[in-house]
Amino acid sequence: MNEYIFKSRVWLITDDNGNLIPDVDTDQIFHNAHLYITDINEMWKYTFGNLEGWKDFPKKAENGDIIIAGKNFGSGSSRQQAVDCFKALGIKLIIAESFGAIYKRNAINSGFPIMISQNINDIMSQKKILNLQNISVDILKGELINLDTEEKINLTPFSKVQKDIYDKGILLNM
Amino acid sequence: MSKRTIIEKIFYNHSKEEIEPGGIIWINLDLVTARDFAGPNVVKNFNNYYKQKDLFNRSKTLFTFDLTVPPKTIQYANNQQICREFAREKGIKVFDIDQGIGTHTLIEKGLAHPGAIVVGTDSHMNILSAVNCFGQGMGDIDIAFGFRYGKTWFEVPETVKVLIKGNPKKYFSAKDLTLKILGVLKTDRALGKAIEFYGKTIEDLDISGRITLLSMITEMGGIVGFIPFTENTIMEIKKLNGLDGLPEEIRADENANYSEIIEIDVSDIEPMISMPPYPHNVKKISELEKRIKVDFGFIGSCTNGRIEDIEKVWEILRGKHIADGVRLAIVPSTKMVYRQVLERGMLNDLFNAGAIISNPGCGGCAQGHIGMTGKNEVMISTGNRNFPGKQGDGLNYLSSPEVVAYSVLNGFISSKEH
């Protein structure tokens, strides 16, 4: 049975000033020096390996964690590894203001949950979610609840194709 | 019948569904390709999910090897061999390690043609719109599905109309125009959208200039860009691919629906540079506050690896020598371009000017062989990305072939006038 509600602690991918980092590209997520790797079980340790301030993320992340990131997350190359490394690390969901076009396809096609929230910057500036707080996200309703404060935030729910692929596990089962 | 933009028309011709921006449709693919990165995973996915099953069409599936050519490690050699063996088993074409950049090869061979939809594991697949073909970069799952079924889903993008205005007085190159536009659109105004460009300055670009500009739609966060053909474009395409006849260019309907119309005045354009660490950090070279010393020049990539690009470098460097302590690498985009460099006698002059000239391919953009920097080294490159670590540990500035040539000649970032 597929999960539609995730409850977990959340990582805010921010810079030194506490702002969500925009335009995090695939070379910062999974550097091209490791592109020879085709085994997903090998990928986790290179996650954010080239993103200043986050290079130790693979050590800090725990199975089940959720990520909130800035705009145009995953811009750049078409490498599937930039999605698969999060899967390998046990990350359950990535929420961002927007995603790079190819990254968005790659995540949806591999059945990895991603969600868009156009007001993510307001959420951040009003400190509605703090790093490592616990949140609950309903991917079909598009509803995020901060479990520590009980505040509700709207996200764009899964599209039909996204849900269909998610239910089958991967595009290749369609 | 509703009025359609170019991308909407191309989708309409490849789908049975209603075409509405934001809607998700299934489209048929004219060509599905993979390259040496991601290719092995396409094979793995195909064999895991579709073992013993057929490809949707053997003449519409192929591999292009362009990233580490020839392979620089055993791992890359093994990965390429996985693709070759799959190709032999299925009876499909491989454009092997001698051929150069896949997208350019598809244009030269006429495999990418007006109105077609071509997908591949290259994020700069949208270069193909230089010949009015919709190219889309994809990951290995998408491509494995495409190999099997010849179709994919797509969210119909909104289209932005960009009007290029003004009459530039000074000389500028296609890369300067590209960086000027990138500096205005940055990564948000066209994010996830198709762009249609209009205006004499942009329509005057030859195919190599169109490739330069349209390759960097990716860096603008866009899906694809289109520029109307001129008589010259049509003749150039015919000359390049040598095919009989030419399918008609797809043009937008009058009064098609655009999400935004953006005007960009380029009358003050002059040599531009993109400062690390983002392609959209664009400045005029004349506005640089201090002299920036360079260690390494790179000419090539899918953005600036055509003969027209190398010719400009040759015109500046022949009979001269690059500055002491500076290195210059030149990587032609394809075998055809390499042959032109040889036949036009440029190789000898470039060699004498101190350049390293390699076989065709992507060069340093994906940590290939040629064009990597060490810490504290400064590169000036004709590539399309200057993200941290993209072409080594050093700082990477992006510019036109002319600016790279003047910079390696002088030892610091410079144009003809500055």
mmCIF file of C-alpha atoms in Angstrom, chain A residues 21-28 31-40 43 50 71-72 75-81 84 87 98-102 104-106 108-110 159-162 165 170-174, chain B residues 24 26 37-38 40-41 44-46 49-50 73 75-76 79 120-123 136-142 144-145 149 152-155 187-188 191-192 218 221-223 278 280 364-367 385 387-390:
data_model
loop_
_atom_site.group_PDB
_atom_site.id
_atom_site.type_symbol
_atom_site.label_atom_id
_atom_site.label_comp_id
_atom_site.label_asym_id
_atom_site.label_seq_id
_atom_site.Cartn_x
_atom_site.Cartn_y
_atom_site.Cartn_z
ATOM 1 C CA ILE A 21 19.123 28.432 -1.445
ATOM 2 C CA PRO A 22 17.796 29.102 -4.972
ATOM 3 C CA ASP A 23 18.900 27.284 -8.160
ATOM 4 C CA VAL A 24 20.544 24.314 -6.433
ATOM 5 C CA ASP A 25 21.724 22.476 -9.539
ATOM 6 C CA THR A 26 22.328 18.808 -10.206
ATOM 7 C CA ASP A 27 26.098 19.221 -9.911
ATOM 8 C CA GLN A 28 25.601 20.486 -6.371
ATOM 9 C CA HIS A 31 28.440 15.924 -8.755
ATOM 10 C CA ASN A 32 29.344 14.857 -12.277
ATOM 11 C CA ALA A 33 32.557 13.261 -10.992
ATOM 12 C CA HIS A 34 30.376 10.372 -9.707
ATOM 13 C CA LEU A 35 28.257 9.856 -12.814
ATOM 14 C CA TYR A 36 29.826 6.501 -13.572
ATOM 15 C CA ILE A 37 27.863 5.131 -10.602
ATOM 16 C CA THR A 38 24.818 3.171 -11.738
ATOM 17 C CA ASP A 39 24.025 1.267 -8.521
ATOM 18 C CA ILE A 40 21.488 3.221 -6.441
ATOM 19 C CA MET A 43 24.594 6.979 -4.355
ATOM 20 C CA ASN A 50 29.055 19.910 -3.799
ATOM 21 C CA LYS A 71 13.219 27.802 -6.264
ATOM 22 C CA ASN A 72 14.409 25.954 -9.368
ATOM 23 C CA SER A 75 18.192 22.751 -12.389
ATOM 24 C CA GLY A 76 20.902 21.645 -14.767
ATOM 25 C CA SER A 77 21.526 18.182 -16.105
ATOM 26 C CA SER A 78 19.226 15.240 -16.765
ATOM 27 C CA ARG A 79 21.019 12.851 -14.392
ATOM 28 C CA GLN A 80 18.625 10.523 -12.589
ATOM 29 C CA GLN A 81 21.223 10.139 -9.837
ATOM 30 C CA ASP A 84 18.024 8.566 -6.772
ATOM 31 C CA LYS A 87 15.844 7.812 -2.396
ATOM 32 C CA SER A 98 9.718 25.196 -8.076
ATOM 33 C CA PHE A 99 11.839 22.484 -9.659
ATOM 34 C CA GLY A 100 14.075 22.316 -12.726
ATOM 35 C CA ALA A 101 11.930 20.956 -15.571
ATOM 36 C CA ILE A 102 13.888 17.749 -16.137
ATOM 37 C CA LYS A 104 10.610 17.331 -11.917
ATOM 38 C CA ARG A 105 10.054 14.682 -14.617
ATOM 39 C CA ASN A 106 12.775 12.446 -13.218
ATOM 40 C CA ILE A 108 7.755 11.931 -10.864
ATOM 41 C CA ASN A 109 8.826 9.114 -13.212
ATOM 42 C CA SER A 110 10.744 7.301 -10.510
ATOM 43 C CA SER A 159 -1.309 15.805 -10.483
ATOM 44 C CA LYS A 160 -3.108 12.800 -11.978
ATOM 45 C CA VAL A 161 -0.076 11.498 -13.856
ATOM 46 C CA GLN A 162 2.067 11.962 -10.759
ATOM 47 C CA ILE A 165 3.003 6.754 -11.551
ATOM 48 C CA ILE A 170 7.688 3.826 -11.328
ATOM 49 C CA LEU A 171 6.832 4.944 -14.884
ATOM 50 C CA LEU A 172 8.211 1.648 -16.177
ATOM 51 C CA ASN A 173 5.306 -0.230 -14.541
ATOM 52 C CA MET A 174 2.729 1.814 -16.442
ATOM 53 C CA ILE B 24 -0.750 16.877 -19.135
ATOM 54 C CA TRP B 26 0.734 11.900 -23.949
ATOM 55 C CA PHE B 37 26.042 8.978 -19.269
ATOM 56 C CA ALA B 38 22.604 7.579 -18.383
ATOM 57 C CA PRO B 40 23.894 2.223 -19.160
ATOM 58 C CA ASN B 41 20.982 2.897 -16.801
ATOM 59 C CA LYS B 44 19.534 -1.586 -17.055
ATOM 60 C CA ASN B 45 15.978 -0.247 -16.740
ATOM 61 C CA PHE B 46 14.975 -1.730 -20.069
ATOM 62 C CA TYR B 49 11.335 -4.130 -16.824
ATOM 63 C CA TYR B 50 11.085 -5.180 -20.481
ATOM 64 C CA THR B 73 38.498 5.416 -17.049
ATOM 65 C CA GLN B 75 34.315 2.423 -15.565
ATOM 66 C CA TYR B 76 33.339 4.718 -18.431
ATOM 67 C CA ASN B 79 29.459 1.759 -19.378
ATOM 68 C CA GLY B 120 17.584 12.117 -25.145
ATOM 69 C CA THR B 121 19.592 12.015 -21.947
ATOM 70 C CA ASP B 122 21.155 15.429 -22.589
ATOM 71 C CA SER B 123 19.841 18.475 -20.738
ATOM 72 C CA GLN B 136 13.781 17.439 -24.613
ATOM 73 C CA GLY B 137 16.368 16.201 -22.154
ATOM 74 C CA MET B 138 15.265 13.352 -19.917
ATOM 75 C CA GLY B 139 16.509 10.951 -17.281
ATOM 76 C CA ASP B 140 17.116 7.246 -17.753
ATOM 77 C CA ILE B 141 13.657 6.078 -16.642
ATOM 78 C CA ASP B 142 11.935 8.347 -19.149
ATOM 79 C CA ALA B 144 13.798 3.468 -21.105
ATOM 80 C CA PHE B 145 10.024 3.970 -21.314
ATOM 81 C CA TYR B 149 6.744 2.574 -26.183
ATOM 82 C CA THR B 152 5.916 10.038 -23.084
ATOM 83 C CA TRP B 153 3.769 12.342 -20.948
ATOM 84 C CA PHE B 154 4.306 16.050 -21.008
ATOM 85 C CA GLU B 155 2.955 19.039 -19.180
ATOM 86 C CA THR B 187 16.206 31.737 -14.246
ATOM 87 C CA ASP B 188 12.728 32.731 -13.237
ATOM 88 C CA LEU B 191 11.125 28.865 -15.810
ATOM 89 C CA GLY B 192 9.329 25.814 -17.162
ATOM 90 C CA THR B 218 18.264 25.443 -20.274
ATOM 91 C CA GLY B 221 15.204 27.540 -16.802
ATOM 92 C CA GLY B 222 13.119 27.290 -19.977
ATOM 93 C CA ILE B 223 11.899 24.227 -21.840
ATOM 94 C CA TYR B 278 25.843 31.328 -12.098
ATOM 95 C CA HIS B 280 22.867 34.518 -15.298
ATOM 96 C CA GLY B 364 35.415 19.463 -19.998
ATOM 97 C CA CYS B 365 31.731 20.205 -19.395
ATOM 98 C CA ALA B 366 31.128 16.853 -17.762
ATOM 99 C CA GLN B 367 34.636 16.390 -16.498
ATOM 100 C CA ARG B 385 27.530 26.552 -17.178
ATOM 101 C CA PHE B 387 28.353 26.339 -11.466
ATOM 102 C CA PRO B 388 30.889 25.527 -8.738
ATOM 103 C CA GLY B 389 32.884 22.456 -9.686
ATOM 104 C CA LYS B 390 31.404 22.252 -13.186
#
